Structure formats: structure tokens, C-alpha cells
Amino acid sequence: MQHFSPPDPDLLPPLPAAAAPRRDAGASVTTLGWFSPEIGRHDFTVLPGMTIAEIVAQAMPGLTAEERRHVRVILVSPRGQDVVEAGLWTRVRPLPATRVVIRMLPGRSAWRSILQLVVTVAAFALGQWWAAGWLGASGSFLGLGANAWGGIIGAGLSAVGALAINALFPLDQGSSKPDTSFAVTGWQNQARPDAPVPNPYGRHRMAPPFAASSYFEVVGTDLFVRALFVWGYGPIALSGIRIGDTPIEEFDEVEHEFRPGRPEDLPVTLYPNQVVQEPLSITLRREMVKNDKGEIQRDEPVEDDPFVVVSGRDATELCAIFQFSAGLSLYSVSRSKSIAYTVAIKIEQRPVVDDDDTPGPWDEVETLEITENIRAPFWRSHRWTLPARGTYEVRFTRMTNETEDPNVSDQIVLNALQTIRPEYPLNVDFPLAISAIRVKSTYQLNGQLDSLNAIVQRLLPTWDGEDWVEAASSSPATAFRDALTGAATDYPEPLEAIGESVTEWAEWCALQGLKYDRIHDYEATLQEVLLDICRAGRAAPRWDGEKWQVVIDRPTEDVIAHMSPANSRDYRWSAIYPRLPHAFRVPFIDASNDWQSGEMLVPFPDHTGPITRTEELKLPGKTDPDEIFREATRRQYEVLLRSGSARAIQDGVARIATRGDRVAVSLADIDRAHFSPRVKAVVGDLVAFEGASVVMEAGKVYAIRFRVHANADDVVGRSVVRKVATVPGDQSSVRMLRTGVAAADAEKPAAGEIVHFGIYGEESRHCIVRRVEAGDAGASVFHLVDYRPEIDTLTAARPIPPWDGRVGEIVAFVPVAPAAPVVISIETTRDVAPRVVVALNPGPGSAPLTRWQVDHRAEGAGSWSTATVSSAATPVLTGYALGDDIEIRARGLAPGGTPGAWGPVLAYTVGEAFAAAPADLAVELVVEATSETTVGVYSLFSWSAGGDGWAYELEWQRWDGTTGGPLSRGVTGAGETTLRTGHLAAYAQHRARIRALPDDDDPSDWSGWLDFVTATAPVGVDDDGA
């Protein structure tokens, strides 16, 4: 199961809920149980007229006197904030629209150490005892007594907890985890015991790990493989299923049983129980006894040579698989064919005993007698039931003596022993997407099924614009939601803990085309998972004390807060001027290239010329080349346009801005054109400053920025900029210029408010809150970066070049003509018609070769005919008869068709190497007496010998010039040149033909027909032969 550890402080779960909120009109109360204003915050409204003591009692019931000493109460209004001491709680009644902030605080001197302690406790508790830590009684902090704190401190301050005081905003460092392990080594299935269950997000091709060990099954003489794979947490949809690079449908005798990973899934039937296969490859021997000279002593008895194997534990059945690697047969020389042969194998067993016990006797399971006439490799298996569950020794003995007869094939290999248990192979509490495969291995898989792969898509709740519905999606918001609520985390959150900003983020990701396609098959903390997912969607995760939210890095019109020397201090502004590379080098899994590993060079927008200096940028979860280019471009603009960063400290525990907010900063301590005076009074359009003045120069346009509030309950308000009249010199007041729009002209700063003054458009520096740290005595340290909306504008405007995934530049090809080929041989074959086969080898040199070109013609002809074939094939010439004299020449063709030099013209006679039929077949008609009263006629054929030891075949038949009678045949012995027929019909026309039968070649063609007539008739004779 995937284990996700909880992350840093913005990802902490809530404290116990406070008393039920009251929504009557009155003071607005905020309770802050943690030391960060964003964590564990509860808002509710109380009735007007209540004292602070009553409000505290309602917000935090049951506080002891000691605990009340650590409670701080701050009253916040648009005019400012005040801390109310505990001694005044019973006498102070907040006015309506006042915000009361209640916080539980430690002593001043221990502020930072206590903060670190709390964060560390949170990170430790999340991983070990979630409910116990967070659901404790509110009377003791976090539900822990004093003795528990020492134990938690001793457990160690984790690195995850330390992140609460350091970088909270995800840094652009990429991920240290592999994007996927499947594309690196090819599509290879692996056994990964104790590894996390894969958790696919988006769309990806993957080779699933084995869910159980695969095993062999013997059917007849063929070998099958059964295997079980796990695709991940369900439900999952599959497509494009392949074994290696071949679609699974192309394989012979394959069965696939898929379970998508739903609660109602039934067990698979192709892998119904546990089978543990131990590979062996042991040759069973029974050698004949030999003397010192290696001579077989046939009279000596042959001793058994058994082999013992120990089965797996808790077995109910065993199965032995035997391989006959060379077949099983006896070749009979006398019959010129193979015949059946028999071997015997004895199987015995006994239970395994402890080392101190004496093993029992061997019990015979069975003696197998296997008889076959098979000259190719084949398999046999024997499966049997054990007398009782347990672990057994199994002894295999070959009972048939081995022989040195080369005509016998009888090698027996004990290929494997399988331990079989009746239990189902999977034992999990959550549905998994699995595939059971049964496929014929013989002549297809070389014995193993280890390259199954498919395109996977997890079916998860996905925002469709109206609701979260189950669908396949690559949205980062979909992955974010599942990472928090799905089965992959040890402590899944309820759906109610997912904030509304996640839905807004889903819509924004769809609009921007942002995707997260990744297979999580590695150990990771929840922090690492959420940060990787959010990076893919240009966001960061945030726990707001009630729900999980996201902070999206995108342009916004809302200015949440104003910061100036009047309400903040210790400004520090720094700029980094790095030596920029020419391009980012982005390794990724390329979905456009079947999810193979790829790498893209993305030049910086202002770079021209060759790329010689690069830096690696990781974009986990990105597989679309277009998105890779766009997101790398955005990172480049961030480097170029956000080189500066600032830090400022705000005192007080009540603040408005938090991470990801846009703020307007008046840098009066750094920029001489910036002023941030406090408003003394506003009369009409005139704004008077309190104890401060501003400086204006002639010819410049100035403005002030201030906040306006919709009503008394609007604490945040809205940022407004108004131009002012330019009056050169030091001025203690300014006059706002009218715009002609009544609503705009009515917006004015309030007395006591701090305004930003400066050149119009530059009166404030707009920044994004990158992170907020806790400072001493309740202060907040803001880390800021420039607000640069043009980053998104420039990113969207940059054209995305076409991507083909090819590595390297195309080098202009200079063709090299191949040398003339070498003719190895020219031969004639005969099927229906003669075929001239020309065997060629490349000539000397290293020129690449793609095709052969062979010209041919009849001797003396004027034009050539051409045969062109691949250089991997053999040229074949047709259209000639046996005995034709032809001419041949050949050359090679380089890539692109560049021809090489022609070889010499060679003369060849078609079929010149064939045996020729005798050309001098002759017939002699012989009359002989067949009885005392009759005579008969027969033919005696003769011819000249064509070769030493040749035999000859003759055919003859009656022939009337048009129709032939039945054929008679005769074959001579080797070297004979005559053949006598039986008696023939007298006065009848016949014909005969002959062909040679060489002992080391094909028969010759038949000779032409020889016609003859048996003119002598049988006659009667008297006793004296008259």
C-alpha cells in the first residue's frame, strides 16, 4: 500500500472545533489555536454587548486559570488593532463590527522554540497516531499531558516539521522521485515485493508489476504461462494492451481476465489459487557403468541417481514439470524413420522434519512411463495431492538407462516444481485493478510473460463544470483530490475537507491545458505528492485550518494588503543576477512517442545562436511535448522577471495577507519616490497627512493608493488608486483629481489610514507573498517576490515549435557508391519453370548498401532486363528454358538509390549443372517363344551412361499418335544401361522416354519420346520348329 506521510504546517489538520458559532449581528470573533493565523482558525459572531470575558468563555470553554494566562485577545477594526489585557476582559465590550482575535500563546521568550515544538509534534503525530493527537480534550493542549511532551521531543525533530519554519511555497527544484521506472528499462514487468501499489494519475502507458509469481502450465506437449498483474488502485480503464510491442490480440491462444478495481469485482478465474513455482533445470541422469577407459560395462548393474527438491511451505498439492529438450524418439536406420521411445521417472515424497528428528521413509507417488515419437522439444507435467498440508521433500529418479546411441533422443530435464495452495493469491482490503493472463508460450514467448503493458487511466471524481463525476482525467485537481481522500494514503480525508478553491483550480487547469500524468509507484510523503501535483497545476497546497485549499500562481486584480514602513519594518530587498544558461534541458516521458524517454531543449526566449550551456529542469507529471515547452518557458520568464525578492516584518498577531496573496508595498526606506504617510483628515478631495510630507516634482504625475471598505464588516477592503494634483515641493496634503465617475470620485481614504504615495503607476511595488514565517513576539516575517502578470502573457504568446522527439541534427548525406559486388554462385532451380539464382556478396569498402540490381539477357541480345531486390534478399531470374545461354551482370545501390559500379558480364547456361537425360535411347524388338505353340515380343532398351553409378528411369505406353495408354515404368540399378520390358502387344504402335537418376542430385528432365512398332506377331510351330 502506498504510504503518504503528512506534510508541513500549512498541511496540518484542525484543532477540535470550538463552540457552535452564533450568527447574530455583533462582534466577529476569530479563535486561532495554532501559532500561525492560517491554521486552526474558527470564525463566528456573537451578540453585541458581550464582554471579552464572556466571548473568551464561549470561544474556549473550560479554560483553567493557568491556561487563561496564555490567551491573548486583540481587537481589530479598520482604524487599527489593540491588545486587551486579561484584567480588562470583564469591563471591555467590543463595538459592533469589531473583530476579536483570540489566540493561545506561550511566553514571549519561548516563542520560536514552542513554534518549532508544535510543528514537530504535528508531523510526528500525523505519521503515528492521527486521531489521538488531534481529538484530545481542549483542556490540555493537543490533548497531551506534561509527561507526553518530553516523549515527543525525544522522538526527534523531523525534517518535515522543520519545513514549517522554512520554505512553505513549493520551490522549483523538480522532483527527486523517478517519473516512472517503466520507460527506462523497456516494458518489463517486475516482481516488487513490499513496494507501494502503483497509483496512476492521468494517462500513461505502464508495464504493471506482478501481483503474484507467474507459473507454467503444460497442455498436451505445449507450454502455457499463467500470470497475475496489478495495475494499481481502482477503478482503472485499460486500452492498447500489448505484450512487448505486439498487440495482445496477435498472439495465439491468449486469455485475458481484467478486473477494473471496483468493490463489486469477482475473483479472477485464470489465477484462482496460490502457485509458487521454483525453477530448477536439473537433468535427470542414469549413466551406464564405465571402466577407466570409458568403455561401457553392460554387465554391471546401474545405480540410481535421484535428485531431491524441497517444496514450498503449507502445500496441499505439488506439480512437477519435465522438459524433453531434444524430444523423445528413436531413429530406426533400417526403416529410415523415427519411432516411439519410452522413458520412466519415479516420484517419491516424505514430509520435512525438524533438524533433530529422523526423516521418515520415502513414499512412492507414481512411476511415470512416457512414450512418444516427437523429435522437437516438448513438456510433460504431473500434479498430485498431498496426504496433508505441509512442506515435503520430493525425490525424482530416472529409471530408464541412458544410452550412447546417437539415434536416441531421451534427455529429461526437471524444469520446475510448483507448490499449490487453495487460497486466493490476493489479500487486500481495498479493490485493485488486476489482470490475469493465460497465454501459450511455445514458439511465442520463449517461456516467459514479462512484457505486458497497456495505457492506463484511473477513473476518479473529476470536475465537469457542474459537479464531480467519475471520469478519466489528467487534471492536477483530480489527482490532488484523490491524493487526500483516496486509498493510497494511510489516513484519507473526508470529502468535506476539500476546499472550494480546488474546484476553481480544476476549472483553471482545464482552461490552461495543465495536466498531471504520472504513475506513483514509489515511497513518498503526502507533502511530496501534493507539491508535485500542485507544481503541475501552477499552484501550492494549503491547509486553512478547516479545509485543504490551493494557492494558484496566476494574475489577479485583487490587492489584499498594503505594506509600508508605517505598518511593517526591517525591509530587505535583494536581487539575483545569475549566469543564465542558453536553454533548459527537460527530460520527460514522451506520450507522443509511445511514452518513451525523451529530452527537450527549450532555449531562453532572448537567446539566439548555438546552445552550448544548459541546465536540467524537471517537470514531473508532464508527458505532452507542447506542455513541456510551455511550462519550461514559464519557468524561464520567472527567472528573468522575478529576480528580486524582499523580506519585511509585521508586528502583531492579526494580519490579512497570507501566502499567494498580491500585496502593494511602499518601499519608502529603499525608493526615494515612495512615501507612506498616515491620513490625518479628508475634506472633500483634499487629503491631509499626519506629521509627514511628500515631495513632488514638476512635470510628473502622482497618485495615492489606499483601501476602501464596503461596510463595517469588510475588514479586508479593496485597493484603490487616485491621481493627485502635482504641486512641486514638500507637501503635507494632496488634492485628489476627479475622474468624472461619481462612484470612483466618492472613494476616499479614511482618517487614520496609511496611504501609499508616489509616481502614478509606481506609487507601490506589487508583490506576491511567497511565504510567511513566524517571528519573535508574535511578529510575521513576509517573504515577497515581484508580481509579474506579464509572465503568463508572455508564456501564452510564445509560439510552440513542432516536436518530433528526434535527437541530434541531420547531417547532409554524401552518397558513397558501393564497390562492384562479388558473385558467389549462379545456380538453376526447377519448380514449374527454371529459375536462375544469383548469390552475391558486397564488394570491398564500407559503403552502405540497400539493394541489389542484376541485369540479364539472352546471349547476343541487345537490351538488358533488370531485377532489383533488397540487399537482404537473393536475386532470382526467370523467363529462360533449360540450356539457354544467358549473360548476367550485377551492382549494388546505396541509400537514396546511388548506384555502384557494375561487375563483369558473366556467361551462364541455364541448368548446366543438371544431369542430362541420355540422348541415344534405342530399342530392340526381341521375339521369343512363350510356349511350345506361341511366341511373344518384348523391347530391350539401351543407352549410353551419363555418369558413374547413375540409375535410370524409363516410361512407355501404347500410342496411336493421339491418345496414350496406361504408363508402364521401370528403374535400373546403379550403373546399368539396358532395360527389358515385359511382352508387348504385337502390331501395335508404342513410345518410350528416359531420364537419369544421379545419386547426389535431382533427376534430369525426361528425354523426348521414342516411337516404335511391334511388327512381329505370335505364330504357332510344329514339333520340328517349322
GROMACS .gro file of C-alpha atoms in nm, residues 602-865:
model
  264
  602VAL     CA    1   1.396   2.480  -2.455
  603PRO     CA    2   1.603   2.790  -2.541
  604PHE     CA    3   1.557   3.102  -2.331
  605PRO     CA    4   1.326   3.348  -2.508
  606ASP     CA    5   1.600   3.601  -2.574
  607HIS     CA    6   1.868   3.351  -2.677
  608THR     CA    7   1.999   3.339  -3.032
  609GLY     CA    8   2.282   3.137  -3.173
  610PRO     CA    9   2.414   2.793  -3.080
  611ILE     CA   10   2.322   2.628  -2.750
  612THR     CA   11   2.634   2.537  -2.557
  613ARG     CA   12   2.528   2.586  -2.194
  614THR     CA   13   2.223   2.412  -2.050
  615GLU     CA   14   2.067   2.331  -1.715
  616GLU     CA   15   1.836   2.043  -1.633
  617LEU     CA   16   1.479   2.129  -1.541
  618LYS     CA   17   1.246   1.859  -1.412
  619LEU     CA   18   0.874   1.884  -1.474
  620PRO     CA   19   0.725   1.576  -1.305
  621GLY     CA   20   0.390   1.464  -1.439
  622LYS     CA   21   0.433   1.628  -1.778
  623THR     CA   22   0.427   1.399  -2.083
  624ASP     CA   23   0.289   1.631  -2.352
  625PRO     CA   24   0.574   1.790  -2.556
  626ASP     CA   25   0.374   2.109  -2.612
  627GLU     CA   26   0.310   2.144  -2.240
  628ILE     CA   27   0.676   2.073  -2.165
  629PHE     CA   28   0.780   2.363  -2.388
  630ARG     CA   29   0.517   2.597  -2.244
  631GLU     CA   30   0.590   2.520  -1.877
  632ALA     CA   31   0.966   2.540  -1.930
  633THR     CA   32   0.910   2.878  -2.097
  634ARG     CA   33   0.712   2.996  -1.798
  635ARG     CA   34   0.992   2.893  -1.564
  636GLN     CA   35   1.233   3.090  -1.782
  637TYR     CA   36   1.021   3.404  -1.760
  638GLU     CA   37   1.006   3.358  -1.384
  639VAL     CA   38   1.385   3.354  -1.376
  640LEU     CA   39   1.405   3.658  -1.599
  641LEU     CA   40   1.131   3.870  -1.441
  642ARG     CA   41   1.132   3.760  -1.078
  643SER     CA   42   1.498   3.804  -0.999
  644GLY     CA   43   1.424   4.023  -0.697
  645SER     CA   44   1.286   3.927  -0.359
  646ALA     CA   45   1.201   4.119  -0.043
  647ARG     CA   46   1.158   4.049   0.323
  648ALA     CA   47   0.961   4.256   0.572
  649ILE     CA   48   0.836   4.210   0.927
  650GLN     CA   49   0.491   4.299   1.051
  651ASP     CA   50   0.431   4.318   1.425
  652GLY     CA   51   0.110   4.196   1.578
  653VAL     CA   52  -0.074   3.872   1.550
  654ALA     CA   53  -0.359   3.995   1.332
  655ARG     CA   54  -0.270   4.013   0.964
  656ILE     CA   55  -0.464   3.989   0.643
  657ALA     CA   56  -0.222   3.872   0.375
  658THR     CA   57  -0.112   3.514   0.351
  659ARG     CA   58   0.082   3.302   0.104
  660GLY     CA   59  -0.007   3.361  -0.258
  661ASP     CA   60  -0.175   3.698  -0.196
  662ARG     CA   61  -0.096   4.006  -0.400
  663VAL     CA   62   0.018   4.299  -0.185
  664ALA     CA   63   0.111   4.660  -0.261
  665VAL     CA   64   0.440   4.758  -0.097
  666SER     CA   65   0.560   5.113  -0.042
  667LEU     CA   66   0.937   5.093  -0.020
  668ALA     CA   67   0.998   5.434   0.134
  669ASP     CA   68   1.312   5.303   0.302
  670ILE     CA   69   1.454   5.197  -0.034
  671ASP     CA   70   1.289   5.400  -0.310
  672ARG     CA   71   1.302   5.778  -0.251
  673ALA     CA   72   0.992   5.823  -0.469
  674HIS     CA   73   0.781   5.618  -0.229
  675PHE     CA   74   0.604   5.771   0.072
  676SER     CA   75   0.360   5.611   0.311
  677PRO     CA   76   0.205   5.878   0.533
  678ARG     CA   77  -0.091   5.834   0.765
  679VAL     CA   78  -0.409   6.031   0.682
  680LYS     CA   79  -0.495   6.299   0.935
  681ALA     CA   80  -0.815   6.416   0.774
  682VAL     CA   81  -1.006   6.417   0.446
  683VAL     CA   82  -1.201   6.725   0.344
  684GLY     CA   83  -1.369   6.691   0.009
  685ASP     CA   84  -1.092   6.586  -0.229
  686LEU     CA   85  -0.818   6.717  -0.002
  687VAL     CA   86  -0.620   6.459   0.193
  688ALA     CA   87  -0.410   6.589   0.481
  689PHE     CA   88  -0.123   6.385   0.623
  690GLU     CA   89  -0.036   6.346   0.989
  691GLY     CA   90   0.317   6.463   1.080
  692ALA     CA   91   0.461   6.383   0.737
  693SER     CA   92   0.502   6.540   0.395
  694VAL     CA   93   0.557   6.417   0.042
  695VAL     CA   94   0.782   6.554  -0.233
  696MET     CA   95   0.661   6.625  -0.585
  697GLU     CA   96   0.847   6.737  -0.893
  698ALA     CA   97   0.707   6.941  -1.177
  699GLY     CA   98   0.609   6.753  -1.491
  700LYS     CA   99   0.534   6.426  -1.316
  701VAL     CA  100   0.201   6.263  -1.240
  702TYR     CA  101   0.148   6.138  -0.885
  703ALA     CA  102  -0.109   5.921  -0.716
  704ILE     CA  103  -0.206   5.773  -0.382
  705ARG     CA  104  -0.315   5.415  -0.311
  706PHE     CA  105  -0.548   5.337  -0.023
  707ARG     CA  106  -0.809   5.083   0.081
  708VAL     CA  107  -1.183   5.129   0.086
  709HIS     CA  108  -1.429   4.910   0.276
  710ALA     CA  109  -1.775   4.817   0.158
  711ASN     CA  110  -1.919   4.822   0.512
  712ALA     CA  111  -1.821   4.791   0.873
  713ASP     CA  112  -1.789   4.412   0.841
  714ASP     CA  113  -1.546   4.435   0.546
  715VAL     CA  114  -1.210   4.414   0.719
  716VAL     CA  115  -1.001   4.335   0.407
  717GLY     CA  116  -1.146   4.601   0.179
  718ARG     CA  117  -1.036   4.692  -0.175
  719SER     CA  118  -0.723   4.866  -0.302
  720VAL     CA  119  -0.789   5.194  -0.490
  721VAL     CA  120  -0.553   5.430  -0.679
  722ARG     CA  121  -0.642   5.802  -0.723
  723LYS     CA  122  -0.435   6.056  -0.915
  724VAL     CA  123  -0.345   6.375  -0.730
  725ALA     CA  124  -0.264   6.726  -0.845
  726THR     CA  125   0.108   6.788  -0.889
  727VAL     CA  126   0.234   7.070  -0.665
  728PRO     CA  127   0.616   7.084  -0.673
  729GLY     CA  128   0.798   7.078  -0.339
  730ASP     CA  129   0.724   6.933   0.003
  731GLN     CA  130   0.353   6.898   0.066
  732SER     CA  131   0.166   6.793   0.380
  733SER     CA  132  -0.154   6.738   0.185
  734VAL     CA  133  -0.262   6.643  -0.164
  735ARG     CA  134  -0.573   6.703  -0.373
  736MET     CA  135  -0.727   6.404  -0.548
  737LEU     CA  136  -0.825   6.465  -0.911
  738ARG     CA  137  -1.175   6.386  -1.016
  739THR     CA  138  -1.241   6.125  -1.280
  740GLY     CA  139  -1.594   6.227  -1.375
  741VAL     CA  140  -1.728   5.894  -1.248
  742ALA     CA  141  -1.931   5.958  -0.934
  743ALA     CA  142  -1.869   5.620  -0.776
  744ALA     CA  143  -1.494   5.645  -0.831
  745ASP     CA  144  -1.475   6.003  -0.711
  746ALA     CA  145  -1.657   5.903  -0.392
  747GLU     CA  146  -1.383   5.660  -0.293
  748LYS     CA  147  -1.159   5.829  -0.037
  749PRO     CA  148  -0.917   5.714   0.231
  750ALA     CA  149  -1.033   5.716   0.593
  751ALA     CA  150  -0.871   5.924   0.862
  752GLY     CA  151  -0.600   5.729   1.037
  753GLU     CA  152  -0.536   5.502   0.736
  754ILE     CA  153  -0.192   5.466   0.580
  755VAL     CA  154  -0.172   5.558   0.212
  756HIS     CA  155   0.098   5.493  -0.047
  757PHE     CA  156   0.219   5.798  -0.239
  758GLY     CA  157   0.439   5.807  -0.547
  759ILE     CA  158   0.459   5.850  -0.922
  760TYR     CA  159   0.141   5.728  -1.084
  761GLY     CA  160   0.182   5.362  -1.166
  762GLU     CA  161   0.484   5.341  -0.937
  763GLU     CA  162   0.331   5.450  -0.608
  764SER     CA  163   0.363   5.089  -0.488
  765ARG     CA  164   0.566   4.786  -0.579
  766HIS     CA  165   0.330   4.495  -0.634
  767CYS     CA  166   0.445   4.167  -0.489
  768ILE     CA  167   0.328   3.814  -0.420
  769VAL     CA  168   0.359   3.671  -0.070
  770ARG     CA  169   0.586   3.374  -0.124
  771ARG     CA  170   0.575   3.254   0.233
  772VAL     CA  171   0.518   3.379   0.587
  773GLU     CA  172   0.736   3.285   0.881
  774ALA     CA  173   0.666   3.334   1.248
  775GLY     CA  174   0.885   3.598   1.407
  776ASP     CA  175   0.960   3.696   1.765
  777ALA     CA  176   0.682   3.817   1.992
  778GLY     CA  177   0.403   3.738   1.753
  779ALA     CA  178   0.554   3.915   1.453
  780SER     CA  179   0.523   3.777   1.099
  781VAL     CA  180   0.812   3.768   0.852
  782PHE     CA  181   0.688   3.813   0.496
  783HIS     CA  182   0.892   3.685   0.203
  784LEU     CA  183   0.788   3.860  -0.117
  785VAL     CA  184   0.859   3.830  -0.488
  786ASP     CA  185   0.759   4.062  -0.768
  787TYR     CA  186   0.406   4.035  -0.901
  788ARG     CA  187   0.460   3.985  -1.271
  789PRO     CA  188   0.136   3.923  -1.463
  790GLU     CA  189   0.331   3.951  -1.788
  791ILE     CA  190   0.485   3.611  -1.712
  792ASP     CA  191   0.160   3.443  -1.812
  793THR     CA  192   0.104   3.680  -2.104
  794LEU     CA  193   0.450   3.620  -2.249
  795THR     CA  194   0.426   3.246  -2.191
  796ALA     CA  195   0.099   3.223  -2.380
  797ALA     CA  196   0.234   3.438  -2.664
  798ARG     CA  197   0.549   3.235  -2.730
  799PRO     CA  198   0.496   3.002  -3.030
  800ILE     CA  199   0.542   2.632  -2.956
  801PRO     CA  200   0.766   2.473  -3.220
  802PRO     CA  201   0.681   2.134  -3.369
  803TRP     CA  202   0.826   1.838  -3.180
  804ASP     CA  203   0.938   1.510  -3.332
  805GLY     CA  204   1.147   1.367  -3.049
  806ARG     CA  205   1.448   1.313  -3.267
  807VAL     CA  206   1.789   1.359  -3.108
  808GLY     CA  207   2.071   1.530  -3.294
  809GLU     CA  208   2.097   1.733  -3.611
  810ILE     CA  209   2.050   1.599  -3.961
  811VAL     CA  210   2.388   1.582  -4.134
  812ALA     CA  211   2.396   1.630  -4.509
  813PHE     CA  212   2.441   1.286  -4.661
  814VAL     CA  213   2.727   1.249  -4.907
  815PRO     CA  214   2.648   0.938  -5.110
  816VAL     CA  215   2.922   0.680  -5.147
  817ALA     CA  216   2.889   0.444  -5.441
  818PRO     CA  217   2.927   0.078  -5.343
  819ALA     CA  218   3.201  -0.130  -5.499
  820ALA     CA  219   3.107  -0.393  -5.757
  821PRO     CA  220   2.963  -0.699  -5.583
  822VAL     CA  221   3.124  -1.040  -5.576
  823VAL     CA  222   2.925  -1.318  -5.745
  824ILE     CA  223   2.936  -1.619  -5.514
  825SER     CA  224   2.745  -1.861  -5.735
  826ILE     CA  225   2.488  -1.894  -6.011
  827GLU     CA  226   2.256  -2.191  -5.991
  828THR     CA  227   1.939  -2.311  -6.154
  829THR     CA  228   1.643  -2.448  -5.960
  830ARG     CA  229   1.339  -2.615  -6.104
  831ASP     CA  230   0.987  -2.571  -5.973
  832VAL     CA  231   0.738  -2.536  -6.256
  833ALA     CA  232   0.991  -2.348  -6.468
  834PRO     CA  233   1.367  -2.297  -6.436
  835ARG     CA  234   1.481  -2.016  -6.200
  836VAL     CA  235   1.833  -1.875  -6.208
  837VAL     CA  236   1.954  -1.787  -5.855
  838VAL     CA  237   2.240  -1.533  -5.831
  839ALA     CA  238   2.419  -1.529  -5.492
  840LEU     CA  239   2.604  -1.201  -5.425
  841ASN     CA  240   2.834  -1.057  -5.159
  842PRO     CA  241   2.919  -0.686  -5.115
  843GLY     CA  242   3.243  -0.572  -5.269
  844PRO     CA  243   3.530  -0.421  -5.067
  845GLY     CA  244   3.481  -0.094  -4.877
  846SER     CA  245   3.239   0.038  -4.614
  847ALA     CA  246   2.977   0.200  -4.837
  848PRO     CA  247   2.624   0.125  -4.707
  849LEU     CA  248   2.417  -0.100  -4.928
  850THR     CA  249   2.037  -0.122  -4.956
  851ARG     CA  250   1.957  -0.310  -5.280
  852TRP     CA  251   2.095  -0.541  -5.548
  853GLN     CA  252   2.042  -0.471  -5.915
  854VAL     CA  253   2.102  -0.759  -6.161
  855ASP     CA  254   2.089  -0.717  -6.540
  856HIS     CA  255   2.036  -1.027  -6.759
  857ARG     CA  256   1.971  -1.111  -7.120
  858ALA     CA  257   1.993  -1.396  -7.368
  859GLU     CA  258   2.335  -1.429  -7.521
  860GLY     CA  259   2.366  -1.189  -7.813
  861ALA     CA  260   2.051  -0.993  -7.727
  862GLY     CA  261   2.077  -0.615  -7.745
  863SER     CA  262   1.888  -0.493  -7.434
  864TRP     CA  263   1.904  -0.591  -7.070
  865SER     CA  264   1.627  -0.695  -6.835
   0.00000   0.00000   0.00000
